């Protein structure tokens, strides 16, 4: 039972263009959502988060949108840079102490 | 501020052995969570500790255990290792009032 899904295993974009990574969830008890970036042989690095009381959060080139009715969130990266190439994980938390539920990840490749 | 530190970075064990992994959280963080990452299952929650107490546990067999010390450092132990325990084990810490978890670089365990 995968409660957080990232349906696109990979995404390829040109440098300078927008990258849009998508995530869907099924558990209505989730109230906080996070995006992490991961390079090989490293742990996930926190990027940006959003509470369920908001529908948008921005931090520099990164913006996260939340559509609660559709149980969908997305991460926009504008402009994309080659250094953004990594695996991106969507994660969700709810009432369960210390537990993040992760999606399977999307490999983003930004071409120069 | 130093990040989350995990030791060792790499381990090779044989079936039937046991292993102990260590995690030092960010200074001031009292919650420590552990995750297992495998290619097939993705990032799966193992357990969470706060103030030396396990508050939450994921769906793993009893061979997986952990503990937390008074200085918030945590260890996890896997007994009677199986080939399927080969994975990247990640530790994350967070402030009690936040949902944002900060990850260490992980311990890569190979079971032969």
Coordinates of N, CA and C in Angstrom, one line a residue:
Chain A
X1 N 0.8 -1.2 0.0 CA 0.0 0.0 0.0 C 0.9 1.2 0.0
X2 N 1.1 1.8 -1.2 CA 2.0 3.0 -1.3 C 1.2 4.2 -1.1
X3 N 1.4 4.9 0.0 CA 0.6 6.0 0.4 C 1.1 7.3 -0.3
X4 N 2.3 7.3 -0.7 CA 2.9 8.5 -1.4 C 3.5 8.0 -2.7
X5 N 3.1 8.6 -3.8 CA 3.5 8.0 -5.1 C 4.1 9.2 -6.0
X6 N 5.2 8.8 -6.6 CA 5.8 9.7 -7.6 C 5.8 8.9 -8.9
X7 N 4.9 9.2 -9.8 CA 4.6 8.3 -10.9 C 5.7 8.5 -12.0
X8 N 6.5 9.5 -12.0 CA 7.5 9.7 -13.0 C 8.8 9.3 -12.5
X9 N 9.4 8.1 -12.9 CA 10.7 7.7 -12.4 C 11.8 8.7 -12.8
X10 N 11.6 9.4 -14.0 CA 12.7 10.3 -14.4 C 12.1 11.5 -15.1
X11 N 12.9 12.5 -15.2 CA 12.6 13.8 -15.9 C 13.8 14.4 -16.4
X12 N 13.8 14.8 -17.7 CA 14.9 15.5 -18.3 C 14.5 16.8 -18.8
X13 N 15.3 17.9 -18.4 CA 15.0 19.2 -18.8 C 16.3 20.0 -19.2
X14 N 16.1 21.0 -20.0 CA 17.3 21.8 -20.4 C 17.5 22.9 -19.3
X15 N 18.8 23.2 -19.2 CA 19.2 24.3 -18.3 C 18.5 25.5 -18.6
X16 N 18.0 26.2 -17.5 CA 17.3 27.5 -17.7 C 15.8 27.3 -17.8
X17 N 15.3 26.1 -18.1 CA 13.9 25.8 -18.2 C 13.3 25.4 -16.8
X18 N 12.0 25.3 -16.8 CA 11.3 24.9 -15.5 C 11.3 23.3 -15.4
X19 N 11.6 22.9 -14.2 CA 11.4 21.5 -13.8 C 10.2 21.3 -12.9
X20 N 9.3 20.4 -13.3 CA 8.1 20.2 -12.4 C 8.1 18.7 -12.0
X21 N 8.2 18.5 -10.7 CA 8.1 17.2 -10.2 C 6.8 17.0 -9.4
X22 N 6.2 15.9 -9.7 CA 4.8 15.6 -9.1 C 4.8 14.5 -8.1
X23 N 3.8 14.6 -7.2 CA 3.7 13.6 -6.1 C 2.2 13.5 -5.8
X24 N 1.7 12.3 -5.6 CA 0.3 12.1 -5.1 C 0.3 11.3 -3.8
X25 N -0.7 11.6 -3.0 CA -0.8 10.8 -1.8 C -2.3 10.4 -1.6
X26 N -2.4 9.4 -0.7 CA -3.8 8.8 -0.5 C -4.3 9.0 0.9
X27 N -3.4 9.2 1.8 CA -3.7 9.3 3.3 C -4.2 10.7 3.6
X28 N -5.4 10.8 4.0 CA -6.0 12.1 4.3 C -5.4 12.7 5.7
X29 N -4.8 11.8 6.4 CA -4.2 12.3 7.7 C -2.9 13.0 7.6
X30 N -2.3 12.9 6.4 CA -1.1 13.6 6.2 C -1.3 15.1 6.2
X31 N -0.5 15.9 7.0 CA -0.7 17.3 7.1 C 0.5 18.1 6.9
X32 N 1.6 17.5 6.5 CA 2.9 18.2 6.3 C 3.6 17.4 5.2
X33 N 4.1 18.2 4.2 CA 4.8 17.6 3.1 C 6.1 18.2 2.8
X34 N 7.1 17.4 2.4 CA 8.5 17.8 2.3 C 9.0 17.3 1.0
X35 N 10.0 18.0 0.4 CA 10.8 17.6 -0.7 C 12.2 17.5 -0.3
X36 N 12.9 16.4 -0.7 CA 14.3 16.1 -0.4 C 15.0 15.9 -1.7
X37 N 16.2 16.3 -1.8 CA 17.1 16.0 -2.9 C 18.2 15.0 -2.4
X38 N 18.5 14.0 -3.3 CA 19.5 13.0 -2.9 C 20.5 12.8 -4.0
X39 N 21.8 12.9 -3.6 CA 22.9 12.5 -4.5 C 23.3 11.1 -4.1
X40 N 23.9 10.4 -5.1 CA 24.4 9.0 -4.7 C 25.4 9.1 -3.6
X41 N 25.3 8.1 -2.7 CA 26.3 7.9 -1.6 C 26.1 9.1 -0.6
X42 N 25.0 9.8 -0.6 CA 24.7 10.8 0.4 C 23.3 10.6 1.0
X43 N 23.1 11.2 2.1 CA 21.7 11.2 2.7 C 20.9 12.2 2.0
X44 N 19.5 12.1 2.1 CA 18.6 13.1 1.5 C 18.9 14.5 2.2
X45 N 18.8 15.5 1.3 CA 19.0 16.9 1.8 C 17.6 17.6 1.7
X46 N 17.2 18.2 2.8 CA 15.9 18.9 2.8 C 15.9 20.1 1.9
X47 N 14.8 20.2 1.1 CA 14.7 21.4 0.2 C 13.7 22.4 0.6
X48 N 12.5 21.9 0.8 CA 11.4 22.8 1.0 C 10.2 22.0 1.6
X49 N 9.3 22.6 2.3 CA 8.2 21.9 2.9 C 6.9 22.8 2.8
X50 N 5.8 22.2 3.1 CA 4.5 22.9 3.1 C 3.6 22.3 4.0
X51 N 2.9 23.1 4.8 CA 1.9 22.6 5.7 C 0.5 22.5 4.9
X52 N -0.3 21.7 5.4 CA -1.6 21.5 4.7 C -2.5 22.7 4.8
X53 N -2.2 23.7 5.7 CA -3.0 24.9 5.7 C -2.7 25.9 4.6
X54 N -1.6 25.6 3.9 CA -1.2 26.5 2.8 C -1.4 25.8 1.5
X55 N -1.3 26.5 0.4 CA -1.3 25.9 -0.9 C -0.1 26.2 -1.7
X56 N 0.8 27.0 -1.2 CA 2.0 27.4 -1.9 C 3.1 27.8 -0.9
X57 N 4.3 27.4 -1.2 CA 5.4 27.9 -0.4 C 6.6 28.1 -1.4
X58 N 7.3 29.2 -1.2 CA 8.4 29.5 -2.1 C 9.7 29.7 -1.3
X59 N 10.8 29.3 -1.9 CA 12.1 29.5 -1.4 C 13.1 29.6 -2.5
X60 N 13.4 30.8 -2.9 CA 14.4 31.0 -4.0 C 13.8 30.4 -5.3
X61 N 14.6 29.5 -5.9 CA 14.2 28.9 -7.2 C 13.2 27.8 -7.0
X62 N 12.9 27.4 -5.8 CA 12.0 26.3 -5.5 C 10.6 26.8 -5.0
X63 N 9.6 26.2 -5.6 CA 8.2 26.5 -5.1 C 7.5 25.2 -5.0
X64 N 6.8 25.0 -3.9 CA 5.9 23.8 -3.8 C 4.5 24.2 -3.8
X65 N 3.7 23.5 -4.5 CA 2.2 23.7 -4.6 C 1.5 22.5 -4.0
X66 N 0.5 22.8 -3.2 CA -0.3 21.7 -2.6 C -1.8 21.9 -3.0
X67 N -2.4 20.8 -3.6 CA -3.8 20.7 -3.9 C -4.4 19.7 -3.1
X68 N -5.0 20.1 -2.0 CA -5.5 19.1 -1.0 C -6.7 18.3 -1.5
X69 N -7.5 18.9 -2.3 CA -8.7 18.2 -2.8 C -8.3 17.1 -3.8
X70 N -7.2 17.3 -4.5 CA -6.7 16.3 -5.4 C -5.7 15.4 -4.8
X71 N -5.3 15.7 -3.6 CA -4.2 15.0 -2.9 C -2.9 15.0 -3.8
X72 N -2.5 16.1 -4.2 CA -1.4 16.2 -5.1 C -0.6 17.4 -4.8
X73 N 0.8 17.2 -4.8 CA 1.7 18.3 -4.7 C 2.7 18.3 -5.8
X74 N 3.3 19.4 -6.0 CA 4.3 19.5 -7.1 C 5.4 20.4 -6.6
X75 N 6.6 20.2 -7.1 CA 7.8 21.0 -6.9 C 8.2 21.6 -8.2
X76 N 8.3 23.0 -8.2 CA 8.8 23.7 -9.4 C 10.1 24.2 -9.1
X77 N 11.0 24.0 -10.1 CA 12.4 24.6 -10.0 C 12.6 25.5 -11.2
X78 N 12.8 26.8 -10.9 CA 13.0 27.7 -12.0 C 14.1 28.8 -11.6
X79 N 15.1 29.0 -12.4 CA 15.4 28.2 -13.6 C 16.2 26.9 -13.2
X80 N 16.1 25.9 -13.9 CA 16.8 24.6 -13.6 C 18.3 24.8 -13.9
X81 N 19.1 24.2 -13.1 CA 20.6 24.3 -13.3 C 21.1 22.8 -13.3
X82 N 22.3 22.6 -14.0 CA 22.9 21.3 -14.0 C 23.1 20.7 -12.6
X83 N 23.4 21.6 -11.7 CA 23.7 21.1 -10.3 C 22.4 20.6 -9.6
X84 N 21.3 20.8 -10.2 CA 20.0 20.3 -9.7 C 19.8 18.8 -10.0
X85 N 20.6 18.3 -10.9 CA 20.5 16.9 -11.3 C 20.7 16.0 -10.0
X86 N 19.7 15.2 -9.7 CA 19.7 14.4 -8.5 C 18.4 13.6 -8.5
X87 N 18.2 12.8 -7.4 CA 17.0 12.1 -7.2 C 16.2 13.0 -6.2
X88 N 14.9 13.2 -6.5 CA 14.0 14.0 -5.7 C 13.0 13.2 -5.1
X89 N 12.8 13.3 -3.8 CA 11.9 12.5 -3.0 C 10.8 13.4 -2.4
X90 N 9.6 13.0 -2.6 CA 8.5 13.6 -1.9 C 8.2 12.8 -0.6
X91 N 7.9 13.5 0.5 CA 7.6 12.8 1.7 C 6.5 13.5 2.4
X92 N 5.8 12.7 3.3 CA 4.6 13.2 4.0 C 4.6 12.8 5.4
X93 N 4.1 13.6 6.3 CA 4.0 13.2 7.7 C 2.6 13.6 8.2
X94 N 2.2 12.8 9.3 CA 0.9 13.1 9.8 C 1.0 13.0 11.4
X95 N 0.2 12.1 11.9 CA 0.1 12.0 13.4 C 1.1 11.0 13.9
X96 N 1.8 10.3 13.1 CA 2.7 9.2 13.5 C 4.0 9.8 13.9
X97 N 4.5 9.7 15.2 CA 5.7 10.3 15.6 C 6.9 10.0 14.8
X98 N 7.6 11.0 14.3 CA 8.9 10.8 13.7 C 8.9 10.0 12.4
X99 N 7.7 9.8 11.8 CA 7.7 9.0 10.6 C 7.4 9.8 9.4
X100 N 8.3 9.7 8.4 CA 8.0 10.3 7.1 C 7.7 9.1 6.2
X101 N 6.7 9.3 5.3 CA 6.4 8.3 4.3 C 6.9 8.9 3.0
X102 N 7.7 8.2 2.3 CA 8.4 8.7 1.1 C 7.8 8.1 -0.2
X103 N 7.9 8.9 -1.2 CA 7.6 8.4 -2.6 C 8.8 7.6 -3.1
X104 N 8.7 7.0 -4.2 CA 9.8 6.2 -4.8 C 10.9 7.1 -5.4
X105 N 10.7 8.3 -5.6 CA 11.7 9.2 -6.1 C 11.6 9.5 -7.6
X106 N 12.1 10.6 -8.0 CA 12.2 11.0 -9.5 C 13.6 11.4 -9.8
X107 N 14.2 10.8 -10.8 CA 15.6 11.2 -11.2 C 15.4 12.4 -12.1
X108 N 16.0 13.5 -11.7 CA 16.0 14.7 -12.5 C 17.3 14.9 -13.1
X109 N 17.3 15.1 -14.5 CA 18.6 15.4 -15.2 C 18.4 16.7 -15.9
X110 N 19.3 17.6 -15.6 CA 19.3 19.0 -16.2 C 20.5 19.0 -17.2
X111 N 20.2 19.2 -18.4 CA 21.2 19.2 -19.5 C 21.7 20.6 -19.7
X112 N 23.0 20.8 -19.8 CA 23.5 22.2 -20.1 C 23.1 22.6 -21.5
Chain B
X1 N 27.0 24.6 12.8 CA 26.5 23.4 13.6 C 26.8 22.2 12.8
X2 N 27.3 21.2 13.4 CA 27.6 19.9 12.8 C 26.3 19.2 12.4
X3 N 26.3 18.5 11.3 CA 25.1 17.8 10.8 C 25.0 16.5 11.5
X4 N 24.1 15.6 11.0 CA 23.9 14.3 11.5 C 25.1 13.4 11.1
X5 N 25.7 12.7 12.1 CA 26.8 11.9 11.8 C 26.5 10.4 12.0
X6 N 26.8 9.6 11.0 CA 26.5 8.2 11.1 C 27.8 7.4 10.9
X7 N 28.0 6.4 11.7 CA 29.2 5.6 11.6 C 28.9 4.1 11.8
X8 N 29.6 3.2 11.1 CA 30.5 3.5 10.1 C 29.8 3.9 8.8
X9 N 30.5 4.3 7.8 CA 29.9 4.6 6.5 C 29.6 3.3 5.7
X10 N 30.5 2.3 5.8 CA 30.4 1.1 5.1 C 30.6 -0.1 6.0
X11 N 29.9 -1.2 5.8 CA 30.0 -2.4 6.6 C 29.8 -3.6 5.7
X12 N 30.6 -4.6 5.9 CA 30.4 -5.9 5.2 C 30.2 -7.0 6.3
X13 N 29.1 -7.7 6.3 CA 28.9 -8.8 7.2 C 28.5 -10.0 6.5
X14 N 28.5 -11.1 7.2 CA 28.0 -12.4 6.6 C 26.7 -12.8 7.3
X15 N 25.9 -13.6 6.6 CA 24.6 -14.0 7.1 C 24.7 -14.6 8.5
X16 N 23.8 -14.3 9.4 CA 23.8 -14.8 10.7 C 24.5 -13.9 11.7
X17 N 25.3 -13.0 11.3 CA 26.0 -12.1 12.2 C 25.0 -11.0 12.7
X18 N 25.5 -10.2 13.6 CA 24.7 -9.1 14.0 C 25.6 -7.8 13.7
X19 N 24.9 -6.7 13.7 CA 25.6 -5.4 13.4 C 25.0 -4.3 14.2
X20 N 25.8 -3.3 14.6 CA 25.3 -2.1 15.3 C 25.8 -0.9 14.6
X21 N 24.8 0.0 14.3 CA 25.1 1.2 13.6 C 24.8 2.4 14.5
X22 N 25.6 3.4 14.4 CA 25.6 4.6 15.3 C 25.1 5.9 14.6
X23 N 24.5 6.7 15.4 CA 24.0 8.0 14.8 C 24.1 9.1 15.9
X24 N 24.8 10.2 15.5 CA 24.8 11.3 16.4 C 24.0 12.4 15.8
X25 N 22.9 12.9 16.4 CA 22.0 13.9 15.8 C 22.6 15.3 15.9
X26 N 22.0 16.2 15.2 CA 22.4 17.6 15.3 C 22.2 18.1 16.7
X27 N 23.1 18.9 17.2 CA 23.1 19.4 18.6 C 21.7 20.0 18.9
X28 N 21.1 19.6 20.0 CA 19.8 20.2 20.3 C 18.6 19.4 19.8
X29 N 18.8 18.5 18.9 CA 17.8 17.7 18.3 C 17.6 16.5 19.2
X30 N 16.3 16.2 19.6 CA 16.1 15.1 20.6 C 15.4 14.0 19.9
X31 N 14.9 14.2 18.7 CA 14.2 13.1 18.0 C 15.1 12.5 17.0
X32 N 15.2 11.2 17.0 CA 16.0 10.5 16.0 C 15.2 9.4 15.3
X33 N 15.2 9.4 14.0 CA 14.4 8.4 13.3 C 15.4 7.6 12.4
X34 N 15.1 6.3 12.1 CA 15.9 5.5 11.3 C 15.1 5.0 10.1
X35 N 15.8 4.9 9.0 CA 15.1 4.4 7.7 C 16.0 3.4 7.0
X36 N 15.4 2.5 6.3 CA 16.1 1.6 5.4 C 15.8 2.0 4.0
X37 N 16.8 2.1 3.2 CA 16.6 2.3 1.7 C 17.1 1.2 0.9
X38 N 16.3 0.6 0.1 CA 16.6 -0.5 -0.8 C 16.1 -0.1 -2.2
X39 N 16.7 -0.7 -3.3 CA 16.2 -0.3 -4.6 C 14.7 -0.8 -4.8
X40 N 14.3 -1.9 -4.2 CA 13.0 -2.4 -4.4 C 11.9 -1.7 -3.6
X41 N 12.2 -1.4 -2.3 CA 11.2 -0.9 -1.4 C 11.4 0.6 -1.1
X42 N 12.4 1.3 -1.6 CA 12.6 2.7 -1.4 C 12.9 3.0 0.1
X43 N 12.5 4.1 0.6 CA 12.9 4.5 1.9 C 11.8 4.1 2.9
X44 N 12.1 3.2 3.8 CA 11.1 2.7 4.7 C 11.5 3.0 6.1
X45 N 10.5 3.5 6.9 CA 10.7 3.9 8.3 C 10.9 2.7 9.2
X46 N 11.9 2.7 10.0 CA 12.2 1.7 10.9 C 11.6 2.0 12.3
X47 N 12.1 3.0 12.9 CA 11.6 3.5 14.3 C 12.1 4.9 14.6
X48 N 11.5 5.4 15.6 CA 11.8 6.8 16.1 C 12.0 6.7 17.6
X49 N 13.0 7.5 18.1 CA 13.3 7.6 19.5 C 13.3 9.1 19.9
X50 N 12.8 9.3 21.1 CA 12.8 10.6 21.7 C 12.9 10.4 23.2
X51 N 13.9 11.2 23.8 CA 14.2 11.1 25.2 C 14.3 9.6 25.6
X52 N 15.1 8.9 24.9 CA 15.5 7.5 25.2 C 14.3 6.5 25.1
X53 N 13.2 7.0 24.6 CA 12.0 6.1 24.4 C 11.6 5.9 23.0
X54 N 11.3 4.7 22.6 CA 10.9 4.4 21.3 C 9.4 4.8 21.2
X55 N 9.1 5.8 20.4 CA 7.7 6.3 20.3 C 7.0 5.7 19.1
X56 N 7.7 5.2 18.2 CA 7.1 4.7 17.0 C 7.9 3.6 16.3
X57 N 7.3 2.7 15.7 CA 8.0 1.6 15.0 C 7.3 1.3 13.7
X58 N 8.2 1.0 12.7 CA 7.7 0.6 11.4 C 7.4 -0.9 11.3
X59 N 7.1 -1.4 10.1 CA 6.8 -2.7 9.9 C 8.0 -3.6 9.6
X60 N 8.9 -3.8 10.6 CA 10.1 -4.6 10.4 C 10.1 -5.7 11.5
X61 N 10.8 -6.8 11.2 CA 10.8 -7.9 12.2 C 11.6 -7.4 13.5
X62 N 11.4 -8.2 14.5 CA 12.0 -7.9 15.8 C 13.6 -8.0 15.8
X63 N 14.1 -8.5 14.7 CA 15.6 -8.5 14.6 C 16.2 -7.1 14.5
X64 N 15.3 -6.2 14.1 CA 15.7 -4.8 14.1 C 15.3 -4.1 15.4
X65 N 16.3 -3.6 16.0 CA 16.1 -2.9 17.3 C 16.9 -1.6 17.4
X66 N 16.6 -0.8 18.4 CA 17.4 0.4 18.5 C 17.4 0.9 20.0
X67 N 18.1 1.9 20.2 CA 18.1 2.6 21.5 C 18.6 4.0 21.4
X68 N 18.3 4.8 22.4 CA 18.8 6.2 22.4 C 19.3 6.5 23.8
X69 N 20.4 7.2 23.8 CA 21.1 7.5 25.0 C 20.7 8.9 25.5
X70 N 21.1 9.2 26.7 CA 20.7 10.5 27.3 C 21.2 11.7 26.6
X71 N 22.3 11.5 25.8 CA 22.8 12.7 25.0 C 22.2 12.7 23.6
X72 N 21.1 11.9 23.4 CA 20.3 11.8 22.2 C 21.0 11.0 21.1
X73 N 22.2 10.6 21.3 CA 22.8 9.6 20.3 C 22.0 8.4 20.2
X74 N 22.0 7.8 19.1 CA 21.2 6.6 18.9 C 22.0 5.4 18.2
X75 N 21.6 4.2 18.5 CA 22.2 3.1 17.8 C 21.0 2.2 17.3
X76 N 21.3 1.5 16.2 CA 20.3 0.5 15.8 C 21.1 -0.8 15.6
X77 N 20.4 -1.9 15.9 CA 21.1 -3.2 15.9 C 20.2 -4.1 15.0
X78 N 20.9 -4.9 14.2 CA 20.2 -5.9 13.4 C 20.9 -7.3 13.8
X79 N 20.1 -8.2 14.3 CA 20.6 -9.5 14.6 C 20.3 -10.5 13.6
X80 N 21.1 -11.6 13.6 CA 20.8 -12.7 12.6 C 20.6 -12.2 11.2
X81 N 21.7 -11.5 10.7 CA 21.6 -10.9 9.4 C 21.2 -11.8 8.3
X82 N 20.3 -11.3 7.4 CA 19.9 -12.0 6.2 C 20.4 -11.2 5.0
X83 N 20.5 -11.9 3.8 CA 20.9 -11.3 2.6 C 20.1 -10.0 2.3
X84 N 18.8 -10.1 2.6 CA 17.8 -9.0 2.3 C 18.0 -7.8 3.1
X85 N 18.9 -7.9 4.1 CA 19.1 -6.7 5.0 C 20.2 -5.8 4.4
X86 N 20.7 -6.2 3.3 CA 21.7 -5.3 2.6 C 20.9 -4.1 2.1
X87 N 21.4 -2.9 2.5 CA 20.7 -1.7 2.3 C 21.5 -0.5 2.8
X88 N 21.0 0.7 2.4 CA 21.5 1.9 3.0 C 20.7 2.2 4.2
X89 N 21.3 2.4 5.4 CA 20.5 2.7 6.6 C 20.8 4.2 6.9
X90 N 19.7 4.9 7.0 CA 19.7 6.4 7.2 C 19.2 6.7 8.5
X91 N 19.8 7.7 9.2 CA 19.4 8.2 10.4 C 19.0 9.7 10.2
X92 N 18.0 10.2 10.8 CA 17.6 11.6 10.7 C 17.2 12.1 12.1
X93 N 17.5 13.4 12.3 CA 17.1 14.0 13.5 C 16.3 15.2 13.3
X94 N 15.5 15.6 14.3 CA 14.6 16.8 14.2 C 14.4 17.4 15.6
X95 N 14.1 18.7 15.5 CA 13.6 19.3 16.8 C 12.2 18.8 17.1
X96 N 11.9 18.8 18.3 CA 10.6 18.1 18.7 C 9.4 18.8 18.1
X97 N 9.5 20.1 17.9 CA 8.3 20.8 17.4 C 8.2 20.9 15.9
X98 N 9.2 20.3 15.2 CA 9.2 20.4 13.8 C 9.1 19.1 13.1
X99 N 8.5 19.1 11.9 CA 8.4 17.9 11.1 C 9.6 17.7 10.2
X100 N 10.5 18.7 10.1 CA 11.6 18.6 9.2 C 12.7 17.7 9.8
X101 N 13.0 16.7 9.0 CA 14.1 15.8 9.5 C 15.3 16.0 8.6
X102 N 16.5 16.0 9.3 CA 17.7 16.2 8.7 C 18.5 14.9 8.7
X103 N 19.0 14.5 7.5 CA 19.5 13.1 7.4 C 21.1 13.1 7.5
X104 N 21.6 12.0 8.0 CA 23.0 11.7 7.8 C 23.3 11.1 6.5
X105 N 24.6 10.8 6.2 CA 25.0 10.3 5.0 C 24.7 8.8 4.8
X106 N 24.4 8.2 5.9 CA 24.0 6.8 5.9 C 25.1 5.8 6.1
X107 N 24.7 4.6 6.4 CA 25.6 3.4 6.5 C 25.2 2.4 5.5
X108 N 26.2 2.1 4.6 CA 25.9 1.1 3.6 C 26.3 -0.3 4.1
X109 N 25.3 -1.1 4.3 CA 25.5 -2.5 4.9 C 25.4 -3.5 3.7
X110 N 26.4 -4.3 3.6 CA 26.3 -5.4 2.6 C 26.4 -6.7 3.4
X111 N 25.4 -7.6 3.2 CA 25.4 -8.9 3.8 C 25.7 -10.0 2.8
X112 N 26.8 -10.7 3.0 CA 27.3 -11.7 2.1 C 26.9 -13.2 2.5

